[in-house]
Amino acid sequence: MAMDAGAAAQKALAKVEKLVAMSASPHLEEARTSAFLACRLIREHGLQIATHRPSPAKSPVATGVEQGQDPAGFRRIRVRHPGRCLCCANPIAPGEWALWCRGIGLRHPLCAT
C-alpha cells in the first residue's frame, strides 16, 4: 500500500518532532544521534522548519508611506535602539523598520495612527 506525499511528509514531521525532543537528552550519544537523524529526515523529505505556524495570507494594508506620503510627519527608519510602539505598546527591536516622528516617537508601519 503506497502512501501519498502529504501523508509521508506528515509522518516524517511527526518523527522529526520526536527526534528533536530526544536531542535534548542528557545522554550525549543519544542526543547527537537524534539530532543527526532529525536532520537527515528534514533533508530527505524537503521539510521546512519554522519557529511559528504560518498565518493565512492577509490582504496588504496601505500605510501611505509606500506612496511617498508622510502621515503626520512620520519617517520610515531602521531602528537602532530598542523601543515601544506608540499604538500597540509592543516592543520594536533594533534592525526592524518603523515609523518615527521627532517629539512623538516610534510606531509599527502597519499600526493605525
PDB file of C-alpha atoms in Angstrom:
ATOM      1  CA  MET A   1       0.000   0.000   0.000  1.00  0.00           C
ATOM      2  CA  ALA A   2       1.621   3.270  -1.146  1.00  0.00           C
ATOM      3  CA  MET A   3       1.415   6.437   0.912  1.00  0.00           C
ATOM      4  CA  ASP A   4       0.686   9.781  -0.751  1.00  0.00           C
ATOM      5  CA  ALA A   5       3.263  12.579  -0.455  1.00  0.00           C
ATOM      6  CA  GLY A   6       1.238  14.541   2.109  1.00  0.00           C
ATOM      7  CA  ALA A   7       0.848  11.567   4.431  1.00  0.00           C
ATOM      8  CA  ALA A   8       4.543  10.705   4.096  1.00  0.00           C
ATOM      9  CA  ALA A   9       5.510  14.289   4.936  1.00  0.00           C
ATOM     10  CA  GLN A  10       3.201  14.288   7.980  1.00  0.00           C
ATOM     11  CA  LYS A  11       4.688  11.002   9.185  1.00  0.00           C
ATOM     12  CA  ALA A  12       8.219  12.353   8.686  1.00  0.00           C
ATOM     13  CA  LEU A  13       7.278  15.557  10.518  1.00  0.00           C
ATOM     14  CA  ALA A  14       5.996  13.568  13.498  1.00  0.00           C
ATOM     15  CA  LYS A  15       9.270  11.613  13.581  1.00  0.00           C
ATOM     16  CA  VAL A  16      11.316  14.826  13.335  1.00  0.00           C
ATOM     17  CA  GLU A  17       9.399  16.370  16.254  1.00  0.00           C
ATOM     18  CA  LYS A  18      10.107  13.288  18.408  1.00  0.00           C
ATOM     19  CA  LEU A  19      13.769  13.219  17.392  1.00  0.00           C
ATOM     20  CA  VAL A  20      14.201  16.921  18.144  1.00  0.00           C
ATOM     21  CA  ALA A  21      12.711  16.367  21.600  1.00  0.00           C
ATOM     22  CA  MET A  22      15.121  13.453  22.138  1.00  0.00           C
ATOM     23  CA  SER A  23      18.064  15.638  21.073  1.00  0.00           C
ATOM     24  CA  ALA A  24      17.754  17.416  24.440  1.00  0.00           C
ATOM     25  CA  SER A  25      18.648  14.170  26.222  1.00  0.00           C
ATOM     26  CA  PRO A  26      21.334  14.404  28.910  1.00  0.00           C
ATOM     27  CA  HIS A  27      22.939  11.321  27.304  1.00  0.00           C
ATOM     28  CA  LEU A  28      25.329  12.809  24.774  1.00  0.00           C
ATOM     29  CA  GLU A  29      25.328   9.930  22.281  1.00  0.00           C
ATOM     30  CA  GLU A  30      21.514   9.673  22.243  1.00  0.00           C
ATOM     31  CA  ALA A  31      21.195  13.443  21.792  1.00  0.00           C
ATOM     32  CA  ARG A  32      23.739  13.518  18.960  1.00  0.00           C
ATOM     33  CA  THR A  33      22.176  10.557  17.142  1.00  0.00           C
ATOM     34  CA  SER A  34      18.666  12.017  17.478  1.00  0.00           C
ATOM     35  CA  ALA A  35      19.785  15.374  16.072  1.00  0.00           C
ATOM     36  CA  PHE A  36      21.570  13.654  13.174  1.00  0.00           C
ATOM     37  CA  LEU A  37      18.527  11.528  12.291  1.00  0.00           C
ATOM     38  CA  ALA A  38      16.205  14.552  12.505  1.00  0.00           C
ATOM     39  CA  CYS A  39      18.447  16.477  10.094  1.00  0.00           C
ATOM     40  CA  ARG A  40      18.519  13.531   7.707  1.00  0.00           C
ATOM     41  CA  LEU A  41      14.704  13.267   7.665  1.00  0.00           C
ATOM     42  CA  ILE A  42      14.358  17.024   7.128  1.00  0.00           C
ATOM     43  CA  ARG A  43      16.750  16.860   4.179  1.00  0.00           C
ATOM     44  CA  GLU A  44      15.267  13.689   2.634  1.00  0.00           C
ATOM     45  CA  HIS A  45      11.672  14.933   2.761  1.00  0.00           C
ATOM     46  CA  GLY A  46      12.455  18.570   1.913  1.00  0.00           C
ATOM     47  CA  LEU A  47      10.785  19.806   5.089  1.00  0.00           C
ATOM     48  CA  GLN A  48      10.984  23.479   6.004  1.00  0.00           C
ATOM     49  CA  ILE A  49      11.435  24.310   9.658  1.00  0.00           C
ATOM     50  CA  ALA A  50       9.829  27.464  11.056  1.00  0.00           C
ATOM     51  CA  THR A  51       9.566  28.851  14.576  1.00  0.00           C
ATOM     52  CA  HIS A  52       5.857  29.548  14.152  1.00  0.00           C
ATOM     53  CA  ARG A  53       2.951  28.240  12.158  1.00  0.00           C
ATOM     54  CA  PRO A  54       2.335  30.355   9.047  1.00  0.00           C
ATOM     55  CA  SER A  55      -0.751  32.517   9.328  1.00  0.00           C
ATOM     56  CA  PRO A  56      -3.259  32.768   6.499  1.00  0.00           C
ATOM     57  CA  ALA A  57      -2.406  35.379   3.908  1.00  0.00           C
ATOM     58  CA  LYS A  58      -3.882  38.791   4.575  1.00  0.00           C
ATOM     59  CA  SER A  59      -4.591  41.478   2.060  1.00  0.00           C
ATOM     60  CA  PRO A  60      -1.904  44.173   2.088  1.00  0.00           C
ATOM     61  CA  VAL A  61      -2.710  47.235   4.146  1.00  0.00           C
ATOM     62  CA  ALA A  62      -1.793  50.580   2.638  1.00  0.00           C
ATOM     63  CA  THR A  63       0.004  52.806   5.145  1.00  0.00           C
ATOM     64  CA  GLY A  64       0.624  55.729   2.842  1.00  0.00           C
ATOM     65  CA  VAL A  65       4.370  55.500   3.326  1.00  0.00           C
ATOM     66  CA  GLU A  66       4.928  53.384   0.198  1.00  0.00           C
ATOM     67  CA  GLN A  67       3.263  56.073  -1.927  1.00  0.00           C
ATOM     68  CA  GLY A  68       5.731  58.702  -0.654  1.00  0.00           C
ATOM     69  CA  GLN A  69       3.183  60.318   1.643  1.00  0.00           C
ATOM     70  CA  ASP A  70       4.236  61.415   5.092  1.00  0.00           C
ATOM     71  CA  PRO A  71       1.490  60.503   7.605  1.00  0.00           C
ATOM     72  CA  ALA A  72       1.578  63.083  10.419  1.00  0.00           C
ATOM     73  CA  GLY A  73       5.287  63.794   9.905  1.00  0.00           C
ATOM     74  CA  PHE A  74       6.447  60.197  10.400  1.00  0.00           C
ATOM     75  CA  ARG A  75       9.527  58.915   8.548  1.00  0.00           C
ATOM     76  CA  ARG A  76      10.306  55.264   7.796  1.00  0.00           C
ATOM     77  CA  ILE A  77      13.547  54.302   9.545  1.00  0.00           C
ATOM     78  CA  ARG A  78      15.502  51.202  10.514  1.00  0.00           C
ATOM     79  CA  VAL A  79      15.505  51.159  14.333  1.00  0.00           C
ATOM     80  CA  ARG A  80      18.934  51.383  16.020  1.00  0.00           C
ATOM     81  CA  HIS A  81      17.807  51.178  19.651  1.00  0.00           C
ATOM     82  CA  PRO A  82      15.008  49.145  21.260  1.00  0.00           C
ATOM     83  CA  GLY A  83      11.718  50.949  21.785  1.00  0.00           C
ATOM     84  CA  ARG A  84       7.955  50.509  22.060  1.00  0.00           C
ATOM     85  CA  CYS A  85       5.202  51.206  19.551  1.00  0.00           C
ATOM     86  CA  LEU A  86       3.015  54.193  20.422  1.00  0.00           C
ATOM     87  CA  CYS A  87      -0.098  52.457  19.082  1.00  0.00           C
ATOM     88  CA  CYS A  88       0.107  48.871  20.346  1.00  0.00           C
ATOM     89  CA  ALA A  89       2.862  49.193  23.026  1.00  0.00           C
ATOM     90  CA  ASN A  90       4.634  46.106  21.633  1.00  0.00           C
ATOM     91  CA  PRO A  91       8.428  46.214  21.549  1.00  0.00           C
ATOM     92  CA  ILE A  92      10.296  47.305  18.431  1.00  0.00           C
ATOM     93  CA  ALA A  93      13.701  45.621  18.186  1.00  0.00           C
ATOM     94  CA  PRO A  94      16.863  47.083  16.668  1.00  0.00           C
ATOM     95  CA  GLY A  95      17.008  46.321  12.943  1.00  0.00           C
ATOM     96  CA  GLU A  96      13.225  46.439  12.419  1.00  0.00           C
ATOM     97  CA  TRP A  97      11.569  49.004  10.177  1.00  0.00           C
ATOM     98  CA  ALA A  98       9.367  51.521  11.976  1.00  0.00           C
ATOM     99  CA  LEU A  99       7.828  54.948  11.529  1.00  0.00           C
ATOM    100  CA  TRP A 100       9.419  57.721  13.605  1.00  0.00           C
ATOM    101  CA  CYS A 101       8.496  61.333  14.261  1.00  0.00           C
ATOM    102  CA  ARG A 102      10.630  63.768  16.245  1.00  0.00           C
ATOM    103  CA  GLY A 103       8.993  64.578  19.559  1.00  0.00           C
ATOM    104  CA  ILE A 104       6.388  61.833  19.126  1.00  0.00           C
ATOM    105  CA  GLY A 105       8.279  58.527  18.886  1.00  0.00           C
ATOM    106  CA  LEU A 106       8.072  55.178  17.104  1.00  0.00           C
ATOM    107  CA  ARG A 107       5.234  53.103  15.736  1.00  0.00           C
ATOM    108  CA  HIS A 108       4.944  49.970  13.625  1.00  0.00           C
ATOM    109  CA  PRO A 109       4.323  50.753   9.935  1.00  0.00           C
ATOM    110  CA  LEU A 110       1.032  48.799   9.944  1.00  0.00           C
ATOM    111  CA  CYS A 111      -0.350  50.128  13.243  1.00  0.00           C
ATOM    112  CA  ALA A 112      -3.225  52.604  12.991  1.00  0.00           C
ATOM    113  CA  THR A 113      -2.467  56.271  13.581  1.00  0.00           C
TER     114      THR A 113
END
